[in-house]
Short mmCIF file of C-alpha atoms and ligand atoms in Angstrom, two decimals:
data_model
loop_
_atom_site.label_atom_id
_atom_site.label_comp_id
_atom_site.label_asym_id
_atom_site.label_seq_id
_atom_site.Cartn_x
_atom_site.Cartn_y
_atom_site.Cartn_z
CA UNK A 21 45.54 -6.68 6.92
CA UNK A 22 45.50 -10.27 8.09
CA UNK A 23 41.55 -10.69 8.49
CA UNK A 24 40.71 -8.97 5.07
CA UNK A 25 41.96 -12.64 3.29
CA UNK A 26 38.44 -13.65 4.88
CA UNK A 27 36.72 -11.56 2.43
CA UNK A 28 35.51 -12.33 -0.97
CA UNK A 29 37.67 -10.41 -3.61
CA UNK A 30 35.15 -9.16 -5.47
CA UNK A 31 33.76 -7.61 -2.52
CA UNK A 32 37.21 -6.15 -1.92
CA UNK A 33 37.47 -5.01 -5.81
CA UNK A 34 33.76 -3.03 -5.49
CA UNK A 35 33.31 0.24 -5.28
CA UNK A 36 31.35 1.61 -2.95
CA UNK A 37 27.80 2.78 -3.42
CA UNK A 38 27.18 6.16 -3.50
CA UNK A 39 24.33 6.86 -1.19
CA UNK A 40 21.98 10.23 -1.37
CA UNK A 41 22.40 12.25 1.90
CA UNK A 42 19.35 11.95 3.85
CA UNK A 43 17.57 15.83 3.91
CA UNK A 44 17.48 15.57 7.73
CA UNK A 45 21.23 15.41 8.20
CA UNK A 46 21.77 18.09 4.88
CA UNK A 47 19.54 20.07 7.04
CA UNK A 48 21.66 19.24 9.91
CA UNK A 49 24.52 20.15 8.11
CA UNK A 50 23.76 23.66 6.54
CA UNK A 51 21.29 24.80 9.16
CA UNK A 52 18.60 24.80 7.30
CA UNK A 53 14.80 23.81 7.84
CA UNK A 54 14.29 20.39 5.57
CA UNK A 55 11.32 21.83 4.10
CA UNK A 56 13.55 25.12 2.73
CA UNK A 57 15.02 22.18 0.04
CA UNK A 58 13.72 21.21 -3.02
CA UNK A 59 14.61 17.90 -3.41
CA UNK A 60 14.63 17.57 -7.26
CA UNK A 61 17.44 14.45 -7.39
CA UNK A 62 15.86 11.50 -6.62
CA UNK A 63 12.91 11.20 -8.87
CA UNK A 64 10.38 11.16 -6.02
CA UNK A 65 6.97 12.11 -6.02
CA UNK A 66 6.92 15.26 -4.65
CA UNK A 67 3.36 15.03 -3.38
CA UNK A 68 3.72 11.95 -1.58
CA UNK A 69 1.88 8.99 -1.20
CA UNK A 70 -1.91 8.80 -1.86
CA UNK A 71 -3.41 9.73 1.32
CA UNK A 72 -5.49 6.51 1.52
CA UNK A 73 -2.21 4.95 1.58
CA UNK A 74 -1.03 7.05 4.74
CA UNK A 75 -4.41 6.35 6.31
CA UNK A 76 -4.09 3.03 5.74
CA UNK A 77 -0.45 2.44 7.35
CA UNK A 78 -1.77 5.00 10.03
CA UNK A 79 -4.48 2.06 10.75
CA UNK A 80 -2.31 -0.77 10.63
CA UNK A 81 -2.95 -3.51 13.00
CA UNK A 82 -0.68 -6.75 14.01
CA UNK A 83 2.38 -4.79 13.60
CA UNK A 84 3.16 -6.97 16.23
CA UNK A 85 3.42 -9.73 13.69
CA UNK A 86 5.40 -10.71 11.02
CA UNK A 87 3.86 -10.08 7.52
CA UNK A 88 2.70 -12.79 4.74
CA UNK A 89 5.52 -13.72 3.43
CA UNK A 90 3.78 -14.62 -0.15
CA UNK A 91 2.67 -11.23 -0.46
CA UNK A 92 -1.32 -12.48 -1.15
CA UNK A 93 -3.38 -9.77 -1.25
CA UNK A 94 -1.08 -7.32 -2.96
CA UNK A 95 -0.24 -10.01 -5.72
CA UNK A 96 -4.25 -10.22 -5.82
CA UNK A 97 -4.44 -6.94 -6.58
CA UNK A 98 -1.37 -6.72 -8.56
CA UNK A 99 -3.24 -9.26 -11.06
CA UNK A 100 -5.97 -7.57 -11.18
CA UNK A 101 -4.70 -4.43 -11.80
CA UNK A 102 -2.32 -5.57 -14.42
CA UNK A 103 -3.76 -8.71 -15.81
CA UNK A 104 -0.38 -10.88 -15.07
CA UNK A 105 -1.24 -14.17 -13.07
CA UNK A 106 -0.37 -13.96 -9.36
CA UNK A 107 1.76 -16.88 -9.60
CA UNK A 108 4.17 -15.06 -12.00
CA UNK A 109 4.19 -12.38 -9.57
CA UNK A 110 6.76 -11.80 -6.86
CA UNK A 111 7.04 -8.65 -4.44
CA UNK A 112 10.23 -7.34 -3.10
CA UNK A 113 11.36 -4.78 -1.16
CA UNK A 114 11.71 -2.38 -3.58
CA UNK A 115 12.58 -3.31 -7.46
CA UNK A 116 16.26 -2.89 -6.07
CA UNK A 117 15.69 -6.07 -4.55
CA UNK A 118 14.36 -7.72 -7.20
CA UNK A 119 17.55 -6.90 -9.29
CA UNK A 120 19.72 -8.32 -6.60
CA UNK A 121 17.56 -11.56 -6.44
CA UNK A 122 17.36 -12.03 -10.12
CA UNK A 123 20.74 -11.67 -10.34
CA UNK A 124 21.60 -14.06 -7.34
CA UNK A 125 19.57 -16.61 -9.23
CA UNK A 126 20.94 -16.57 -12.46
CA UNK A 127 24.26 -15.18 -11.85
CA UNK A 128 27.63 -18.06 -10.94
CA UNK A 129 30.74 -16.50 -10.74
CA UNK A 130 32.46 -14.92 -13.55
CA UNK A 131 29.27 -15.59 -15.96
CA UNK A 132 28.44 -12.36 -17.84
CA UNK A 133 25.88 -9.52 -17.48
CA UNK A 134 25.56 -7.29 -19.87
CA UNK A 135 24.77 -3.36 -19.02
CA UNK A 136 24.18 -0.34 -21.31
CA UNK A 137 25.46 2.53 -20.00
CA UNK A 138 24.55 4.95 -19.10
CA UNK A 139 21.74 3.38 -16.85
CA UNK A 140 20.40 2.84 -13.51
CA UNK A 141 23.35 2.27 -10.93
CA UNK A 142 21.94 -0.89 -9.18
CA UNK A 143 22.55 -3.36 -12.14
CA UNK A 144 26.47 -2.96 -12.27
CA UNK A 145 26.55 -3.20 -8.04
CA UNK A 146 24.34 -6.28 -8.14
CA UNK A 147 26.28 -7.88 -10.92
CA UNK A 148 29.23 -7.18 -8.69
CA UNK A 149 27.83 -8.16 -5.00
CA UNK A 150 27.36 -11.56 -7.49
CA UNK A 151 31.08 -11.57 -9.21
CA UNK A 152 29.38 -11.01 -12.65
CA UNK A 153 31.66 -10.37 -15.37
CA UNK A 154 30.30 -7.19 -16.35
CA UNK A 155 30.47 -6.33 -20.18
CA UNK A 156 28.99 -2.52 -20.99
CA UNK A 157 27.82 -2.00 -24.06
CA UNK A 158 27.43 1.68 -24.02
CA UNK A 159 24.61 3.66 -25.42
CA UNK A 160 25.56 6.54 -27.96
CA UNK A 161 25.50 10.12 -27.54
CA UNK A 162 21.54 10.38 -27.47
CA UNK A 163 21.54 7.52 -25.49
CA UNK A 164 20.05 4.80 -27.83
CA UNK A 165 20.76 1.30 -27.66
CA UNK A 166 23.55 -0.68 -29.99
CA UNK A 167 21.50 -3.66 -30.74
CA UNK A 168 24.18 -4.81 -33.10
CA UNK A 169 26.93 -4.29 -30.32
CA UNK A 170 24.45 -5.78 -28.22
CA UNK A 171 23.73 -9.13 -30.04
CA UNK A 172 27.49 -9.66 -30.47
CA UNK A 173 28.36 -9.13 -27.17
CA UNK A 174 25.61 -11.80 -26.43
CA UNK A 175 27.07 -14.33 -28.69
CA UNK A 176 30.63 -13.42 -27.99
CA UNK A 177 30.71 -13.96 -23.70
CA UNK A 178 27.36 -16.25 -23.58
CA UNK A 179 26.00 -13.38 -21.56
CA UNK A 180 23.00 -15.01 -19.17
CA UNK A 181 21.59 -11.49 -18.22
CA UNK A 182 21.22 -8.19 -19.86
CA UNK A 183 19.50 -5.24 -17.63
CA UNK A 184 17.03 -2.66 -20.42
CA UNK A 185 15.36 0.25 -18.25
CA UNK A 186 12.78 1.85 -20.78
CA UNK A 187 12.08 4.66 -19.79
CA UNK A 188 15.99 4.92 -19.57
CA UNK A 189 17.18 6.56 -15.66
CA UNK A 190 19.02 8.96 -16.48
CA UNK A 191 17.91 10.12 -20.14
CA UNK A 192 14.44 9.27 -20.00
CA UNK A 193 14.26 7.58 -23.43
CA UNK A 194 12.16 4.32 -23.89
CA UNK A 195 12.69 1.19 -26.06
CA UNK A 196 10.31 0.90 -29.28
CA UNK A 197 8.71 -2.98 -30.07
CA UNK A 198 10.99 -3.91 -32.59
CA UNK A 199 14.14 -3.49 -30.34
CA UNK A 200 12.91 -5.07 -27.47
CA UNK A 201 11.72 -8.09 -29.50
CA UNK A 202 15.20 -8.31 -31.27
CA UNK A 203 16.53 -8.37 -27.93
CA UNK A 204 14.21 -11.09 -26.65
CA UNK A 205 15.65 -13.34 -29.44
CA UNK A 206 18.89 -13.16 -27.63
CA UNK A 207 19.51 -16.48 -25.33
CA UNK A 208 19.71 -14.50 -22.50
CA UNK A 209 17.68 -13.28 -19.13
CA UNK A 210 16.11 -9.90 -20.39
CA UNK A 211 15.31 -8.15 -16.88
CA UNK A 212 13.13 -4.98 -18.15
CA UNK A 213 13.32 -2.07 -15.68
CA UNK A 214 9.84 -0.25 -15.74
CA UNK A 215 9.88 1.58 -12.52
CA UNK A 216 8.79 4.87 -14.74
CA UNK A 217 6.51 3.75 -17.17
CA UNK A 218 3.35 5.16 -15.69
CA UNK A 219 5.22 8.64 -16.81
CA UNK A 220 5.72 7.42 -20.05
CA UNK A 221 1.76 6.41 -20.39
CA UNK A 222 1.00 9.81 -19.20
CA UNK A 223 2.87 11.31 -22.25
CA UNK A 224 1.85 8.67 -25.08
CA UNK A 225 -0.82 6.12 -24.63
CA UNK A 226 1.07 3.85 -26.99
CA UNK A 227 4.23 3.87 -25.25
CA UNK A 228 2.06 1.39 -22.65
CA UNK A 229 4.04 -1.08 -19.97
CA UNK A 230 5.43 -4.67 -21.24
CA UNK A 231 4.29 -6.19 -18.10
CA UNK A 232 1.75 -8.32 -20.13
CA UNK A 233 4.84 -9.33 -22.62
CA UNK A 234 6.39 -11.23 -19.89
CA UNK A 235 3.46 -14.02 -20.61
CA UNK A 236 4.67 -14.79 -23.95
CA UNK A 237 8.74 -14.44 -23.65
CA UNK A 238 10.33 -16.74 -21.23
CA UNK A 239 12.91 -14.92 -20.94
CA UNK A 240 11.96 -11.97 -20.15
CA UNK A 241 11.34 -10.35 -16.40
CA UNK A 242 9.78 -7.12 -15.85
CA UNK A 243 10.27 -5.20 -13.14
CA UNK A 244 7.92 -2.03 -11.42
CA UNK A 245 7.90 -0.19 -8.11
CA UNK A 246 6.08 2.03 -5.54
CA UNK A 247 8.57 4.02 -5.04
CA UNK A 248 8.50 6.53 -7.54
CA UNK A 249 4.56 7.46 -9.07
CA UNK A 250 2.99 5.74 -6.29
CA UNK A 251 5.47 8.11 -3.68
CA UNK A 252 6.25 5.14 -0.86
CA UNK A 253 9.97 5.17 -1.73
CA UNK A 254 10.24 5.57 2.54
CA UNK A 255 8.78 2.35 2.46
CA UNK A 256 10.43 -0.13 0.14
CA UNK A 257 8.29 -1.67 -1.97
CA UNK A 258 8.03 -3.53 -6.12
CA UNK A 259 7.14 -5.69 -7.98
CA UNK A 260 8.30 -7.89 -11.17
CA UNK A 261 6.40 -10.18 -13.76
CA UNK A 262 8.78 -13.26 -14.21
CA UNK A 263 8.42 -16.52 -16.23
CA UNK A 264 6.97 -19.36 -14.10
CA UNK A 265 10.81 -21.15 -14.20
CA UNK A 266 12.49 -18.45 -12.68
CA UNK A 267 9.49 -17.00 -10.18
CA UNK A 268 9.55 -21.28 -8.87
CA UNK A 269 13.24 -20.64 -7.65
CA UNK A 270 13.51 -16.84 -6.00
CA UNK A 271 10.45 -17.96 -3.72
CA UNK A 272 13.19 -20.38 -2.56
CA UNK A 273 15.91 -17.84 -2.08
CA UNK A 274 13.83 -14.42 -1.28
CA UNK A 275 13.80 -13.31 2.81
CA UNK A 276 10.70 -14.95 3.88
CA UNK A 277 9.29 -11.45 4.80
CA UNK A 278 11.53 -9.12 2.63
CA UNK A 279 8.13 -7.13 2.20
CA UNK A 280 7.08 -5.44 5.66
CA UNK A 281 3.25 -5.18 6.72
CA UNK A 282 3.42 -1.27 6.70
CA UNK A 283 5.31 -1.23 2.83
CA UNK A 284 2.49 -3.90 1.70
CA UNK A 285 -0.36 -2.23 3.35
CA UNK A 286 0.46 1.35 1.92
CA UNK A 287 1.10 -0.58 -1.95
CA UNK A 288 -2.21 -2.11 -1.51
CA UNK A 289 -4.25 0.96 -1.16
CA UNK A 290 -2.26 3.32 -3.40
CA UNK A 291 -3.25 0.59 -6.08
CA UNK A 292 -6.83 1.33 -5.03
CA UNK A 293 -6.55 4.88 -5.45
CA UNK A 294 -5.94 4.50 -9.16
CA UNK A 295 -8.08 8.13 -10.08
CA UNK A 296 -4.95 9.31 -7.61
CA UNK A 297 -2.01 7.85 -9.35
CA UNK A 298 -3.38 8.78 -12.69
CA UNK A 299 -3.93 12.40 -12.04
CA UNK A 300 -0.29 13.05 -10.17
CA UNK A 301 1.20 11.20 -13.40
CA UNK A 302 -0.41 13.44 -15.35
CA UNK A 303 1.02 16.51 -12.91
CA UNK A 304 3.64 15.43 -12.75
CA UNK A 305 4.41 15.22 -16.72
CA UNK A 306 2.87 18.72 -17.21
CA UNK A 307 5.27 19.88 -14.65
CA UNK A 308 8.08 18.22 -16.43
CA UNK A 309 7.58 18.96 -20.00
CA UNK A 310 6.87 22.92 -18.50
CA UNK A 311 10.65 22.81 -16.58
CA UNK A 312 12.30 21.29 -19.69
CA UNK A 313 10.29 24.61 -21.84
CA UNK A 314 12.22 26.53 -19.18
CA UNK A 315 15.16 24.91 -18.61
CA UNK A 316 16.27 25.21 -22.68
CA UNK A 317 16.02 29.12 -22.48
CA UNK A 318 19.47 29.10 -20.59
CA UNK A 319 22.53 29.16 -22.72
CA UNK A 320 24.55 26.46 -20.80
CA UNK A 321 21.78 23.69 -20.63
CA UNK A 322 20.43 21.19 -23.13
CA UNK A 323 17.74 18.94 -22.06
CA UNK A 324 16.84 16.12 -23.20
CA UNK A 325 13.52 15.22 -24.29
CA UNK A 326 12.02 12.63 -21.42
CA UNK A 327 9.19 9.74 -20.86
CA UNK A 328 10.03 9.64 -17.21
CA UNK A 329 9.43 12.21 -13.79
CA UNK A 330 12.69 13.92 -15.40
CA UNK A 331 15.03 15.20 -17.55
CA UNK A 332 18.34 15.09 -17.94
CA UNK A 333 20.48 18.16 -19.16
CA UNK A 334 23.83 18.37 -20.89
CA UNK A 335 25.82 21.39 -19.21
CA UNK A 336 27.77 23.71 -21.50
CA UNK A 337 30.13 26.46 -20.42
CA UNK A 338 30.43 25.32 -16.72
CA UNK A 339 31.19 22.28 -14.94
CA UNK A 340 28.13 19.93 -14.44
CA UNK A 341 29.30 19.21 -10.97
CA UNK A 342 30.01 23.22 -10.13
CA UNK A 343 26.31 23.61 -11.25
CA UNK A 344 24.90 21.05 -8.98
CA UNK A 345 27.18 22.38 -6.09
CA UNK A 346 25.81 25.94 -6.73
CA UNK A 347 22.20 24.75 -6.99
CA UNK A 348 22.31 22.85 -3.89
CA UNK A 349 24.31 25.70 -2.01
CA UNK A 350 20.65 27.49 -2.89
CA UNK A 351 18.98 24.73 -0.98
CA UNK A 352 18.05 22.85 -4.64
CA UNK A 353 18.89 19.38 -5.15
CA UNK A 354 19.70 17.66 -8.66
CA UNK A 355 21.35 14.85 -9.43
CA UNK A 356 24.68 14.98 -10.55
CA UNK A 357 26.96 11.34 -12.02
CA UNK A 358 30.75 11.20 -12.02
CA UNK A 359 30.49 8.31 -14.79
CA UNK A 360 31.36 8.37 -18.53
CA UNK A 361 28.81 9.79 -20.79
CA UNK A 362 27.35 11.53 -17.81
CA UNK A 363 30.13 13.83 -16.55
CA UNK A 364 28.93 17.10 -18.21
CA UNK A 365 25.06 16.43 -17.59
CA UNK A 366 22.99 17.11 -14.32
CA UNK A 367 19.09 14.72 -14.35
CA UNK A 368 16.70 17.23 -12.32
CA UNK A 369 13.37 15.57 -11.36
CA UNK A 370 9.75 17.05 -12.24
CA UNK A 371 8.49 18.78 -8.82
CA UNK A 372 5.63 20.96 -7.67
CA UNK A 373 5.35 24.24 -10.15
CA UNK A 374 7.16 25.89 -7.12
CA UNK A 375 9.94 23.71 -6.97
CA UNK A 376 10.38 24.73 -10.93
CA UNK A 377 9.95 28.20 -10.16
CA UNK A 378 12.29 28.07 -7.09
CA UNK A 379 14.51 26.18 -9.64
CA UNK A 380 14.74 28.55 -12.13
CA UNK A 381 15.37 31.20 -10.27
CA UNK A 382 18.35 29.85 -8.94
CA UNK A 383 19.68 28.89 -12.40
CA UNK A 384 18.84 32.62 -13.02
CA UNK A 385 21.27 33.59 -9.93
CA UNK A 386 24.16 30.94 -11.39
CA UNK A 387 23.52 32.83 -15.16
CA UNK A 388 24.75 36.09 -13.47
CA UNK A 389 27.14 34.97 -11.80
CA UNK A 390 29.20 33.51 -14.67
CA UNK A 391 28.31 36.12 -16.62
CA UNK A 392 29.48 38.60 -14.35
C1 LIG B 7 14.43 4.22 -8.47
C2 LIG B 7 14.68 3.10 -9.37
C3 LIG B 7 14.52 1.79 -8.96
C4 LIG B 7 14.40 1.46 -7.51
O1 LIG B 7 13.18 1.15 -7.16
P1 LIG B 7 12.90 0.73 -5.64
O2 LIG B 7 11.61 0.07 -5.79
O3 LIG B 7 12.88 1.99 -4.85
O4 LIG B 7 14.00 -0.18 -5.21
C5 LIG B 7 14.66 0.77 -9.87
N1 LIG B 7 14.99 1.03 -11.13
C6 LIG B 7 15.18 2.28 -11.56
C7 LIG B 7 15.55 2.53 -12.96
C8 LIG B 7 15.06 3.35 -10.69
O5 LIG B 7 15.32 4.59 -11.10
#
């Protein structure tokens, strides 16, 4: 193909993203109503957003035009909820986009980026949107991090960015202190993904966010989102605490108004409705740490223990992928990852108590069948 030389190779090289099917076209699809699903693979808040925060988009005004493109009143609030000065403060649409733009900044072709498998998906695409060299330092079997095999591979490449998520999508695990501040000695970027951490809070008041870290390492960029306690994943919106050096140059290269009016509207007044966030963390935990009770009765899965909204499950006697395609043929939805270290596992997120119980019983239905 003549006019594919006018692309750049390392777009050619990608692979593609592998987008969720939207419930509307499943629906579509299998003739079924969306709300017969029970969309457990996605990590989503299964009660929505705060219903200030609806209200509030509901009663938008000057839609008509375009939105602040510094983001001032949620960074306000954003400092005052979390104590991190607004000026190290940037909004995006969606943490996804602050990976991309962290990496954009940083990143020249062929420099390295180091990634611990297995881990959220976004930080090997952006590292290859950017023509990162991409060396994976994989976690082990329980998914904990090789700091040695880390620190080497740091000094070895002269690696300039190094993606953490803590707690870990898809295991749920979460990085103690002394790790993270052996891995802040590294002379690298450390981007810290914390778009679950409220979960983790919920579970153990000392397993707190590092947000207020980021003011004494500067190297080190934390990253949240609305998306996934806070329920507005519809409408794209996060945030990340970044050292004053680096926050100076993504104003320069960010969309002027990457953050809509409805996104920053809704974020602003599912802040304010902190009693409301607190208590659907705490739900949603129960709910979690009652399916994973549930979920270890069956003979063919082992779940992991988790600090996130779920919990990922090894898959004995079956095929992890069978399972999922069984599940959802029952109208139930759970993640399933062709990628190493993942291919026998399924990550189901923590629902409604009738999501579990629909859940279960479908696992139930799958049990005898294969032992039939
Ligand atoms: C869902 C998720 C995100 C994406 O957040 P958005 O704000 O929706 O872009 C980022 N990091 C991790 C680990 C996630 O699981």
């Amino acid at each position: 193909m003549k006019w594919q030389k006018l692309l750049r190779p390392n777009i050619v090289a990608m692979d593609p993203y592998q987008p969720i099917v939207p419930l509307s076209m499943l629906a579509e699809r299998t003739g079924r109503a969306v709300e017969e699903f029970v969309k457990l693979d996605a990590n989503e808040n299964p009660y929505g957003p705060s219903p200030k925060a609806v209200e509030a988009v509901a009663k938008a005004r000057y839609l008509h035009q375009y939105p602040d493109p510094e983001s001032i009143l949620l960074r306000r609030a954003l400092c005052q909820a979390t104590g991190v000065p607004e000026a190290n403060l940037l909004v995006g649409a969606g943490a996804d986009e602050l990976i991309d733009l962290t990496t954009r900044a940083i990143i020249s072709p062929g420099d390295v980026v180091i990634n611990c498998p297995p881990s959220f998906g976004m930080y090997p695409t952006s590292a290859a949107i950017n023509d990162a060299q991409l060396v994976k330092v994989p976690r082990d079997s329980d998914f904990r991090l090789d700091v040695p095999a880390i620190t080497r591979a740091a000094a070895s490449s002269q690696a300039k960015l190094l993606f953490i998520c803590s707690p870990n999508n898809p295991d749920g695990s979460h990085i103690d202190d002394d790790t993270l501040r052996q891995l802040l000695r590294l002379p690298l970027l450390l981007v810290l993904d914390e778009a679950y951490i409220d979960f983790a809070t919920a579970t153990d008041p000392t397993s707190v966010s590092r947000l207020s870290w980021s003011a004494n390492y500067e190297n080190l960029v934390v990253l949240r989102t609305f998306s996934k306690i806070a329920g507005l994943a519809g409408l794209r919106v996060g945030y990340g605490a970044y050292p004053g050096w680096l926050a100076e140059q993504l104003w320069k290269i960010k969309q002027p108004y990457n953050v809509n009016a409805g996104a920053a509207t809704a974020a602003l007044a599912a802040l304010e409705d902190e009693t409301w966030l607190r208590n659907k963390a705490a739900i949603l935990v129960q709910e979690r740490e009652r399916m994973s009770a549930r979920l270890a009765k069956f003979d063919f899965l082992r779940p992991y223990p988790s600090r996130g909204n779920f919990v990922l499950c090894r898959v004995t006697g079956l095929e992890a992928r069978t399972l999922r395609d069984e599940l959802a043929e029952q109208g139930i939805l759970v993640r399933y990852f062709a990628k190493p270290g993942l291919q026998d596992c399924i990550r189901i997120s923590a629902g409604t108590a009738e999501d579990t119980d629909r859940l279960i019983e479908a696992l139930e239905a799958v049990e005898a069948k294969t032992h039939s």
